CSV table of C-alpha atoms and ligand atoms in Angstrom, one decimal:
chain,number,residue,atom,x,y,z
A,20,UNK,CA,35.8,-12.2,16.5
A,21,UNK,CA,36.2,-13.2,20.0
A,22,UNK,CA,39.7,-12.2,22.0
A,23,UNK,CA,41.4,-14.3,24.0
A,24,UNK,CA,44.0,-13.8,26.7
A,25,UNK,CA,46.1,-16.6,28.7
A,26,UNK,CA,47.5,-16.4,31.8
A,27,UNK,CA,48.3,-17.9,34.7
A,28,UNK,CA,47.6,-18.4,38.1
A,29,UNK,CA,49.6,-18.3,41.1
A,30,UNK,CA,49.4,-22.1,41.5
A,31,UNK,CA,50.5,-22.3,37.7
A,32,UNK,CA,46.9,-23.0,36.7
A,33,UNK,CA,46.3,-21.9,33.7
A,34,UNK,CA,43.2,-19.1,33.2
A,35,UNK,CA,42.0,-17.7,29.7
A,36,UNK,CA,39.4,-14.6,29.2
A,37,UNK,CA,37.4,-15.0,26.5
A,38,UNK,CA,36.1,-11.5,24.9
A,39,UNK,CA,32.4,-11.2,23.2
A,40,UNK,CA,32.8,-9.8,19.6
A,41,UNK,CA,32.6,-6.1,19.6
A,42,UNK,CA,34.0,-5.3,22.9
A,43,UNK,CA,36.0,-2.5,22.4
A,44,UNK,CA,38.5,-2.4,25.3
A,45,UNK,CA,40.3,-6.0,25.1
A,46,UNK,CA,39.8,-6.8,28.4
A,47,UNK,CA,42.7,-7.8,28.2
A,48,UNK,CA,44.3,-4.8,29.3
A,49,UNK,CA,42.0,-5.4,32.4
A,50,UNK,CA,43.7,-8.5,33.9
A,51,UNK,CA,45.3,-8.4,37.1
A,52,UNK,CA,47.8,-11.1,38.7
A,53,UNK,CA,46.7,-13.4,41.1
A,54,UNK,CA,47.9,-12.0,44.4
A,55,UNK,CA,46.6,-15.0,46.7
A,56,UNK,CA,50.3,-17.0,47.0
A,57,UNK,CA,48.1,-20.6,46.5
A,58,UNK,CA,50.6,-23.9,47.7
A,59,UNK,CA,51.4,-25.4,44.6
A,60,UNK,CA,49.1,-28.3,43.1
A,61,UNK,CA,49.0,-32.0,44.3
A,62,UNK,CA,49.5,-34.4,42.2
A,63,UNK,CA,46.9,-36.7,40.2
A,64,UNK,CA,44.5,-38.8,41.8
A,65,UNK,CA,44.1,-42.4,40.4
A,66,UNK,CA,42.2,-44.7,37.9
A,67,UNK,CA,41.6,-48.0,39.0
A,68,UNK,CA,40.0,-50.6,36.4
A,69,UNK,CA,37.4,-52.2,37.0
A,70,UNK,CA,37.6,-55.8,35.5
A,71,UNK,CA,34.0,-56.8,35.4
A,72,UNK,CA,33.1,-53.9,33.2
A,73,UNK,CA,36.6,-53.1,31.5
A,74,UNK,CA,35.6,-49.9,32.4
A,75,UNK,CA,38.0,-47.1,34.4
A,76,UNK,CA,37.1,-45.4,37.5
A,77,UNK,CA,38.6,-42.6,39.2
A,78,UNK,CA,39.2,-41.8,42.9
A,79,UNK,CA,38.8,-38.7,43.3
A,80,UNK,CA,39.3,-38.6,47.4
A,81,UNK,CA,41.3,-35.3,47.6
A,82,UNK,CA,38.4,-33.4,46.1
A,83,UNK,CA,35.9,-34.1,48.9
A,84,UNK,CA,37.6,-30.3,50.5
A,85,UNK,CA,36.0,-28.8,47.6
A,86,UNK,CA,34.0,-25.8,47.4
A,87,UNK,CA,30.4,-26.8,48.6
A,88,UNK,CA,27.8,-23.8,48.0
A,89,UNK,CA,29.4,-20.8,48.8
A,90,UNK,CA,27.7,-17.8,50.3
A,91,UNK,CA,27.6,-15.0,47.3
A,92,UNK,CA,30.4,-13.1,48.7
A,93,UNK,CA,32.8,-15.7,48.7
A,94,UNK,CA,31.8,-17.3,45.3
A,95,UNK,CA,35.4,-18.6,43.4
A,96,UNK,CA,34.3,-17.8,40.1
A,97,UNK,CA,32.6,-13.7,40.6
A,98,UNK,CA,35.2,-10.9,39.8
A,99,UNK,CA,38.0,-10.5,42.7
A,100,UNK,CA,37.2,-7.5,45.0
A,101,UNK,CA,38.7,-6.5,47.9
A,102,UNK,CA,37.2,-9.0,50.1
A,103,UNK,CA,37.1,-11.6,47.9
A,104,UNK,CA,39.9,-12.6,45.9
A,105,UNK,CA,38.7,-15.0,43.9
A,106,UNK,CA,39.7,-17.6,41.7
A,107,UNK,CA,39.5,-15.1,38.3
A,108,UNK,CA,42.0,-11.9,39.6
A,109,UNK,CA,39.9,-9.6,36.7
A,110,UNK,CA,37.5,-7.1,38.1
A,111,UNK,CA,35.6,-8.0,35.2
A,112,UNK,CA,35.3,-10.1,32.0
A,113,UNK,CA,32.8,-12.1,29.6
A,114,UNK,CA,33.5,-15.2,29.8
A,115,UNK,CA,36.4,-17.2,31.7
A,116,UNK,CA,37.6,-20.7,31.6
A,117,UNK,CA,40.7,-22.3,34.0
A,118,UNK,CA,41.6,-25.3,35.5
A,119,UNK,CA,39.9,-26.5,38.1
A,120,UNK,CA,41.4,-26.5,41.4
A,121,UNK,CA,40.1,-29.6,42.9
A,122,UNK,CA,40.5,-32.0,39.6
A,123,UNK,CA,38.8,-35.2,39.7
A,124,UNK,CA,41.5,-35.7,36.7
A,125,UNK,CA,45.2,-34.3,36.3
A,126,UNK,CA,46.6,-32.0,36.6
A,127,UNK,CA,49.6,-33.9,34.5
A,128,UNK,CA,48.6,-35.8,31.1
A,129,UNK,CA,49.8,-38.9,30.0
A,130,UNK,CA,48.9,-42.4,28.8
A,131,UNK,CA,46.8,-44.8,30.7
A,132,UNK,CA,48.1,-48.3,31.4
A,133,UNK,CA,47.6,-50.9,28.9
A,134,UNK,CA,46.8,-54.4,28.9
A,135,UNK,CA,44.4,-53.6,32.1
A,136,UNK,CA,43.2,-56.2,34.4
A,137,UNK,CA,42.5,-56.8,38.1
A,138,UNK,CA,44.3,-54.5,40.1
A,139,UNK,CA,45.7,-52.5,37.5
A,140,UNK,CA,46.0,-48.7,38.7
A,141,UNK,CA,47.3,-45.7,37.3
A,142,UNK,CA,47.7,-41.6,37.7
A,143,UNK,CA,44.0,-39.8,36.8
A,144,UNK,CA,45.6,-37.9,34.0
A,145,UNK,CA,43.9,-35.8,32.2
A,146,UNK,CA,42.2,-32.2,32.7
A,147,UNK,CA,39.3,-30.4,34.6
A,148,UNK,CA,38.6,-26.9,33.4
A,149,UNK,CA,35.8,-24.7,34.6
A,150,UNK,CA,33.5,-22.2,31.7
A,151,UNK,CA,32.4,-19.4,33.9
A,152,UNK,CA,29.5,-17.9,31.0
A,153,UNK,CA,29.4,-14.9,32.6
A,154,UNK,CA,30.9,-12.2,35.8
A,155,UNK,CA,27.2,-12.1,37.0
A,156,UNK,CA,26.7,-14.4,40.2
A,157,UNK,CA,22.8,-15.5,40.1
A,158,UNK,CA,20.9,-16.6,36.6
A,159,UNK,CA,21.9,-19.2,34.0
A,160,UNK,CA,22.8,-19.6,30.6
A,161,UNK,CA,19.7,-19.0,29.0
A,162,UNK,CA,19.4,-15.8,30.2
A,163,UNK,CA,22.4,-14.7,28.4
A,164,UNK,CA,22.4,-12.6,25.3
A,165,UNK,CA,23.1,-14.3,21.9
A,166,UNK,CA,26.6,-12.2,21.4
A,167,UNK,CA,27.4,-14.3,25.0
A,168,UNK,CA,26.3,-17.8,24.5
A,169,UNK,CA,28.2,-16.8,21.3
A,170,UNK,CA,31.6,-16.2,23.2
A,171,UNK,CA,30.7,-19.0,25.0
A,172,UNK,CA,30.6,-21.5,21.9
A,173,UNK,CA,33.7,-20.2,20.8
A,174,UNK,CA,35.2,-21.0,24.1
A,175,UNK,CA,34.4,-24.8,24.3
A,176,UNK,CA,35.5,-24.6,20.5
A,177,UNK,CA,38.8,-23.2,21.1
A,178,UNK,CA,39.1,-25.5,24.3
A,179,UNK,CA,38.1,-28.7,22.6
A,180,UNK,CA,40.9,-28.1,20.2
A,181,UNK,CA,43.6,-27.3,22.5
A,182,UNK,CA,42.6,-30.3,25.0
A,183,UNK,CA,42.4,-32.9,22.2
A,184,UNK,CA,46.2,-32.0,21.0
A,185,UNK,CA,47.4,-32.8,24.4
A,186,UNK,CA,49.0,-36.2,25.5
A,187,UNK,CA,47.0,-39.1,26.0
A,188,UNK,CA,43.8,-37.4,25.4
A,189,UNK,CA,41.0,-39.8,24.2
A,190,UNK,CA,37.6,-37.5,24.5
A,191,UNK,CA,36.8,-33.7,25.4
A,192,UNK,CA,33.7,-33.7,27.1
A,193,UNK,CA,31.8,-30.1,27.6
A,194,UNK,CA,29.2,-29.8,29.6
A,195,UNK,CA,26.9,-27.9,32.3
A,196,UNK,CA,25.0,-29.4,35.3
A,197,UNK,CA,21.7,-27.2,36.5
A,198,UNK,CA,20.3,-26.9,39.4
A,199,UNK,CA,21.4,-28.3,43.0
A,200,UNK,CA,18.8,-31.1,42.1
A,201,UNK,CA,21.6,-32.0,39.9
A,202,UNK,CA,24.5,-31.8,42.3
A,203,UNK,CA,25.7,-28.7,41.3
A,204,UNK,CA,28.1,-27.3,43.9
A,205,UNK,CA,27.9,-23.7,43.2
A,206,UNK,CA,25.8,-21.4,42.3
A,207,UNK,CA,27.1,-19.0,39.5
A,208,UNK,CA,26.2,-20.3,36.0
A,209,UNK,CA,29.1,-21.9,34.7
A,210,UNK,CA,29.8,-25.3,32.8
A,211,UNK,CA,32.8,-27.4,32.9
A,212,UNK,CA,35.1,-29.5,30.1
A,213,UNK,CA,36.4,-32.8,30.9
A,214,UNK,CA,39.5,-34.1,29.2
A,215,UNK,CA,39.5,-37.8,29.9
A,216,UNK,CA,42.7,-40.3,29.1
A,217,UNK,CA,40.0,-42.7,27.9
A,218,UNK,CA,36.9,-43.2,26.4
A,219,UNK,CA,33.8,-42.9,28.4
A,220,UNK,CA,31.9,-45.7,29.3
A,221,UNK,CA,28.9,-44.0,27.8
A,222,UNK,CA,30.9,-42.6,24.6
A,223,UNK,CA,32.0,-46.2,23.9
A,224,UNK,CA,29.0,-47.6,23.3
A,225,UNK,CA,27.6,-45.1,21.2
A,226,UNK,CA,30.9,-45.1,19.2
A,227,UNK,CA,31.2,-48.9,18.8
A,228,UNK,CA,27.0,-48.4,17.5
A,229,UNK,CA,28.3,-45.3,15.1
A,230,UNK,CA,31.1,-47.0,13.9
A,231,UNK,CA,29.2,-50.3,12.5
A,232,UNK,CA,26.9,-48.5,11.1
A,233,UNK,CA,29.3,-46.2,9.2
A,234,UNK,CA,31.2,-49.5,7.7
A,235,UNK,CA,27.8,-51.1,7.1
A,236,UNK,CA,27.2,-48.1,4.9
A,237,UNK,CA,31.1,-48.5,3.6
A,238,UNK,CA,31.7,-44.5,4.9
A,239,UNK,CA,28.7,-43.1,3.0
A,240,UNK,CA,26.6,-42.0,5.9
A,241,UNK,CA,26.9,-42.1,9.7
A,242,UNK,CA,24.1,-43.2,12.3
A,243,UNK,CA,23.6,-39.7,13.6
A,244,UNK,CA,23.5,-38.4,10.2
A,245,UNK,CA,20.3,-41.1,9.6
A,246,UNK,CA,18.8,-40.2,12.9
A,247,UNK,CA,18.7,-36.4,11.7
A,248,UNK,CA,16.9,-37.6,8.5
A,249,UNK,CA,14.6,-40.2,9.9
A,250,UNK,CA,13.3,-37.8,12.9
A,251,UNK,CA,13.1,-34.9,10.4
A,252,UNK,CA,11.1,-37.0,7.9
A,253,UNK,CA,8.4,-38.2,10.8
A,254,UNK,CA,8.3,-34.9,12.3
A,255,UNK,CA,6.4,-35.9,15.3
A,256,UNK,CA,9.3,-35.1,17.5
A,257,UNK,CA,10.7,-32.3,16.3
A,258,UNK,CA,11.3,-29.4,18.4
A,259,UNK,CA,13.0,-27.1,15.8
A,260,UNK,CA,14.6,-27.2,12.9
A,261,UNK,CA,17.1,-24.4,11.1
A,262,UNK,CA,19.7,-23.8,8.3
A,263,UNK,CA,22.3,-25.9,10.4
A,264,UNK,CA,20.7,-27.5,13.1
A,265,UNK,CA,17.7,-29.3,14.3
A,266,UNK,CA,16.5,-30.7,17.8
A,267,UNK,CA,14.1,-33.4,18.7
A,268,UNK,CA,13.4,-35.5,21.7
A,269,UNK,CA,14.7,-38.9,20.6
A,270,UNK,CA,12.7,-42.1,19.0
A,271,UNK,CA,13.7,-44.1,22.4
A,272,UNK,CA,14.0,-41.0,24.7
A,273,UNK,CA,15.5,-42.1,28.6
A,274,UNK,CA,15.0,-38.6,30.6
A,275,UNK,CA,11.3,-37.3,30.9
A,276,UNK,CA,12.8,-34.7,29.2
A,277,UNK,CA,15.8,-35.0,26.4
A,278,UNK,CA,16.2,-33.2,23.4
A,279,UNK,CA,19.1,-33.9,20.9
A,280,UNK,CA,20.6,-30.9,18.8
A,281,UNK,CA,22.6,-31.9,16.0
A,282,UNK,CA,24.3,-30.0,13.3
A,283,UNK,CA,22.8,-31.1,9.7
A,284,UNK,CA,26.7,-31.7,8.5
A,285,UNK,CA,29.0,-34.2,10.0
A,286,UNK,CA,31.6,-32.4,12.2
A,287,UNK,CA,33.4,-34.9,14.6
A,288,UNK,CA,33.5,-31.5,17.6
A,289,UNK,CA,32.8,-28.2,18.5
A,290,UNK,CA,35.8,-27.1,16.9
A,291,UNK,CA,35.2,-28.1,13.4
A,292,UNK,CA,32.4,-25.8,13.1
A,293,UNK,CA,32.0,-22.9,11.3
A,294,UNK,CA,31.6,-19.4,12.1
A,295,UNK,CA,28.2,-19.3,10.1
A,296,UNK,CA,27.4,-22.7,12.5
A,297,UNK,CA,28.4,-21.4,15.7
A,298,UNK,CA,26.6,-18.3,15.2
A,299,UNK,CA,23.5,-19.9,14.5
A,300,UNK,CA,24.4,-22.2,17.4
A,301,UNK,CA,24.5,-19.6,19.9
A,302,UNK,CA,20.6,-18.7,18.6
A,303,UNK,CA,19.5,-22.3,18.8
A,304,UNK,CA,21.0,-23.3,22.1
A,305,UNK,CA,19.5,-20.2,23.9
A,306,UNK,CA,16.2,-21.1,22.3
A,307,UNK,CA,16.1,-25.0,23.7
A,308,UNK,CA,17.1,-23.7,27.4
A,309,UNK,CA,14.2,-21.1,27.2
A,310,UNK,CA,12.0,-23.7,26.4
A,311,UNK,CA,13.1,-25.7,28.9
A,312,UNK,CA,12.8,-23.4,31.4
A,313,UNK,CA,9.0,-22.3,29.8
A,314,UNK,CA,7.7,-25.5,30.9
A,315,UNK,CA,7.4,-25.0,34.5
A,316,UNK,CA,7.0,-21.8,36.9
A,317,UNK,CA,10.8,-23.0,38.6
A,318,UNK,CA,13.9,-23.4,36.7
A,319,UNK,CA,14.3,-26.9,35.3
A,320,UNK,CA,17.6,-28.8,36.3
A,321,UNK,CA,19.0,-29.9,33.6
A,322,UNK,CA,22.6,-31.9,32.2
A,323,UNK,CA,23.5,-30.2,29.0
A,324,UNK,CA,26.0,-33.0,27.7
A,325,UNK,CA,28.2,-32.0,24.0
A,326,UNK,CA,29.3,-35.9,22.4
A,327,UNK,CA,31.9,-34.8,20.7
A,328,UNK,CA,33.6,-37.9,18.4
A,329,UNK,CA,36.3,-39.7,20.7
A,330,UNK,CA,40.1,-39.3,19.6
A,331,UNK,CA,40.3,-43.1,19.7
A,332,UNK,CA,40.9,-43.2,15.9
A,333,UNK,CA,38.8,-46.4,15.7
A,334,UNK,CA,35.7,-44.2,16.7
A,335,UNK,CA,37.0,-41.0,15.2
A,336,UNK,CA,35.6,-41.3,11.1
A,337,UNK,CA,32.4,-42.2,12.7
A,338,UNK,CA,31.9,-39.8,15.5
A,339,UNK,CA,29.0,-37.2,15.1
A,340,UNK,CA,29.5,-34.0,17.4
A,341,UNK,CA,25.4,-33.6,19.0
A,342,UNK,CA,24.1,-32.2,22.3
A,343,UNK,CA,22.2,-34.6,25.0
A,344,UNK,CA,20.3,-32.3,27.1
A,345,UNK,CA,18.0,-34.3,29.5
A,346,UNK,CA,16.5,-33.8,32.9
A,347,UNK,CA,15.1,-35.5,35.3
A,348,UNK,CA,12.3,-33.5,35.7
A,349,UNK,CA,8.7,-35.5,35.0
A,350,UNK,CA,6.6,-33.2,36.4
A,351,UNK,CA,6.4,-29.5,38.6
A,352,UNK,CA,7.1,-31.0,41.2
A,353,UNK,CA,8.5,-34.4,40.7
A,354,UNK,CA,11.9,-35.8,39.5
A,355,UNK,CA,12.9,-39.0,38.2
A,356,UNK,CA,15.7,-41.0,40.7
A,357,UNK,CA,17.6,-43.5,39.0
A,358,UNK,CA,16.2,-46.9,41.2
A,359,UNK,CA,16.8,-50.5,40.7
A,360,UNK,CA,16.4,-50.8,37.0
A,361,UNK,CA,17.8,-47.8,35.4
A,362,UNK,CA,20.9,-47.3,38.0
A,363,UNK,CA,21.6,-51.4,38.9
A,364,UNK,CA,20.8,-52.2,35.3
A,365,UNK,CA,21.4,-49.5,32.9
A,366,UNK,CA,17.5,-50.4,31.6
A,367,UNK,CA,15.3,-46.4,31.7
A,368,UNK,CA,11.7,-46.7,32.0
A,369,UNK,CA,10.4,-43.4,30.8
A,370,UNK,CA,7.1,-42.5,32.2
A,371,UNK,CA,6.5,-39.6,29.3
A,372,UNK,CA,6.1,-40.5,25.5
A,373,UNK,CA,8.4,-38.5,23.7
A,374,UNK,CA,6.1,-37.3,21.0
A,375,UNK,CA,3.7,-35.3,24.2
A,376,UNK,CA,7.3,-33.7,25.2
A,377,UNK,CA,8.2,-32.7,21.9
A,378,UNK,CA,4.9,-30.9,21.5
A,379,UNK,CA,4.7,-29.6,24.4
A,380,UNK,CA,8.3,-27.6,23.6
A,381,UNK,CA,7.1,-26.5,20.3
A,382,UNK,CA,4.3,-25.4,21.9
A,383,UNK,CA,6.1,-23.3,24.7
A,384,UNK,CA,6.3,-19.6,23.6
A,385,UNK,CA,9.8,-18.2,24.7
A,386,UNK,CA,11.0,-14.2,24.2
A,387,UNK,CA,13.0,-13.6,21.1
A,388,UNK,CA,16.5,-12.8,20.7
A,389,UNK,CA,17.4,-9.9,18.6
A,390,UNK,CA,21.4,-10.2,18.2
A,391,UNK,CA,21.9,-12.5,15.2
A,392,UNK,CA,19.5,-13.0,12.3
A,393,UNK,CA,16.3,-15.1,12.8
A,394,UNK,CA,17.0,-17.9,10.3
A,395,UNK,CA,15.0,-20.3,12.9
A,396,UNK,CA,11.1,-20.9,13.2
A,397,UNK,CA,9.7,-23.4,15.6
A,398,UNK,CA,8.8,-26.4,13.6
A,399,UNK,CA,4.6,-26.1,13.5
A,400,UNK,CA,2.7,-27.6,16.2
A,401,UNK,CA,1.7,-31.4,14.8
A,402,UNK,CA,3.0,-31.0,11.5
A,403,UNK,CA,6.1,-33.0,9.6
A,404,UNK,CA,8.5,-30.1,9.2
B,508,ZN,ZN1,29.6,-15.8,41.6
């Protein structure tokens, strides 16, 4: 069972410590205040909408002062030390997560405005939290241990359920950029969770597709649900398959690489897993990264992106939690840029056919992990599974 402990910063920002199972000294009992007398925080950007999409957008100007790639020493999410109070005041921990301090949204919650149209403008409510996976500055998530990535899951769990029950929440969105390739601005491995007073542009569409399928089927199945079964009943994209979830790079894949890792029983989120799922989670998720990273002699960057089923009732029922991890990545040393068609048009033009990715990560070998049970077996090179 992991621990928790919640606390605050000395901007009023809230910080939690998340404990892996079995460590014996809460840590708790470790936690020191935060000494560093912050100003107190500004107040929400804005969301504009933009009328020829319907779609929000939010200026996010304040946060250009942002932490860019900070030299080790000074990195805001290490342990504090006595030259470098960081953002988490512990001298150590397992895994931390807290509000951002430069928020492209909130820090206040609320509604956004109704009946939109040109002009219409409103606070960027919502919330910006930061998952550091571990107190170690350099390596990344898939070099943690199983009883980590473990803690971690129960951390965007637990998160996802306290985000969605606040005010004017319509979608908790977990995820971790990769690699500077990808924009990331720091460093240390660590993932964020967006808590958005709308629905995505991108969680829209694949909610409106969800929910006329569900109906179509009168509530008997959901879209994701048939994806599962139709890839697992081919085979020819599989990458592996367990007791509760399976991956394969998608029919249409965009990305040169995506896999999709969805549980085998419809959950709308994180949180409505199981202990049995989550543990087998923390096993499967390590195992994708490592092939990811098996692929090539450098790290792959990478966007490791959990849908979770909006809070827009409409698109609730329908909803399918699953993981979109894709990169850009088409070759050693070449990425994919999003040009004319795919970033003007929305249209992707993969240059790799998804069935030579999928077998190529089956094909990877990556170390085993020893903490939890092996229920899982890489699907067999070729074969329906
Ligand atoms: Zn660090």
């Amino acid at each position: 069972m992991t621990g928790t402990t919640s606390t605050r910063l000395s901007d009023g920002r809230e910080l939690i410590y998340f404990d892996d199972a079995g460590t014996s000294t809460p840590r708790a009992a470790e936690f020191t205040t935060d000494h560093r007398g912050l100003p107190p925080r500004g107040e929400p950007g804005e969301i504009r909408f933009d009328a020829l999409t319907e779609e929000w957008v939010a200026v996010a100007a304040h946060r250009q002062s942002r932490t860019h790639l900070p030299p080790a020493d000074q990195c805001p999410i290490c342990p504090t030390t006595g030259s470098n109070p960081s953002e988490i005041p512990a001298a150590d921990y397992d895994v931390v997560v807290f509000e951002n301090r430069f928020p492209s949204l909130g820090p206040a919650v609320g509604p956004v405005p109704d009946q939109a149209t040109w002009g219409t403008k409103g606070p960027a409510y919502g919330r910006c939290e930061v998952v550091s996976f571990t107190p170690e500055h350099t390596g990344s998530f898939s070099g943690l241990s199983e009883v980590r990535s473990r803690t971690v899951i129960e951390a965007w769990a637990q998160r996802t359920a306290a985000l969605s029950a606040l005010p004017g929440i319509k979608q908790v969105f977990p995820f971790e950029n990769r690699g500077a390739d990808i924009g990331v601005t720091l460093h240390h491995p660590h993932g964020q969770i967006y808590a958005y007073p709308y629905v995505t542009p991108r969680a829209g569409v694949l909610g409106a597709a969800a929910r006329k399928f569900y109906e179509a089927q009168d509530g008997r199945e959901t879209l994701t649900g048939s994806l599962l079964r139709a890839e697992r009943e081919d085979g020819s994209r599989m990458v592996m398959e367990g007791e509760n979830f399976s991956a394969y790079v998608p029919f249409a894949a965009r990305w040169p690489l995506e896999i999709h890792l969805v549980p085998h029983r419809h959950v709308p989120d994180l949180a409505a897993l199981s202990g049995e799922e989550k543990d087998e989670l923390a096993h499967v998720y390590l195992d994708l990264l490592k092939r990811l990273d098996a692929l090539y002699p450098t790290p792959t960057p990478y966007i490791s992106a959990w849908h979770q089923a909006p809070l827009e009732p409409a698109l609730r029922a329908a909803g399918y939690l699953h993981l979109q991890l894709t990169s850009p990545r088409r070759a050693a040393d070449k990425l994919k840029y999003l040009a004319g068609s795919e970033a003007a048009m929305g249209a992707f033009i993969n240059d790799t056919t998804p069935e030579s990715v999928a077998e190529r990560l089956r094909a990877v070998s990556v170390p085993p992990s020893a903490a939890f049970p092996a229920v899982l077996a890489a699907a067999p090179e070729g074969a329906p599974a």
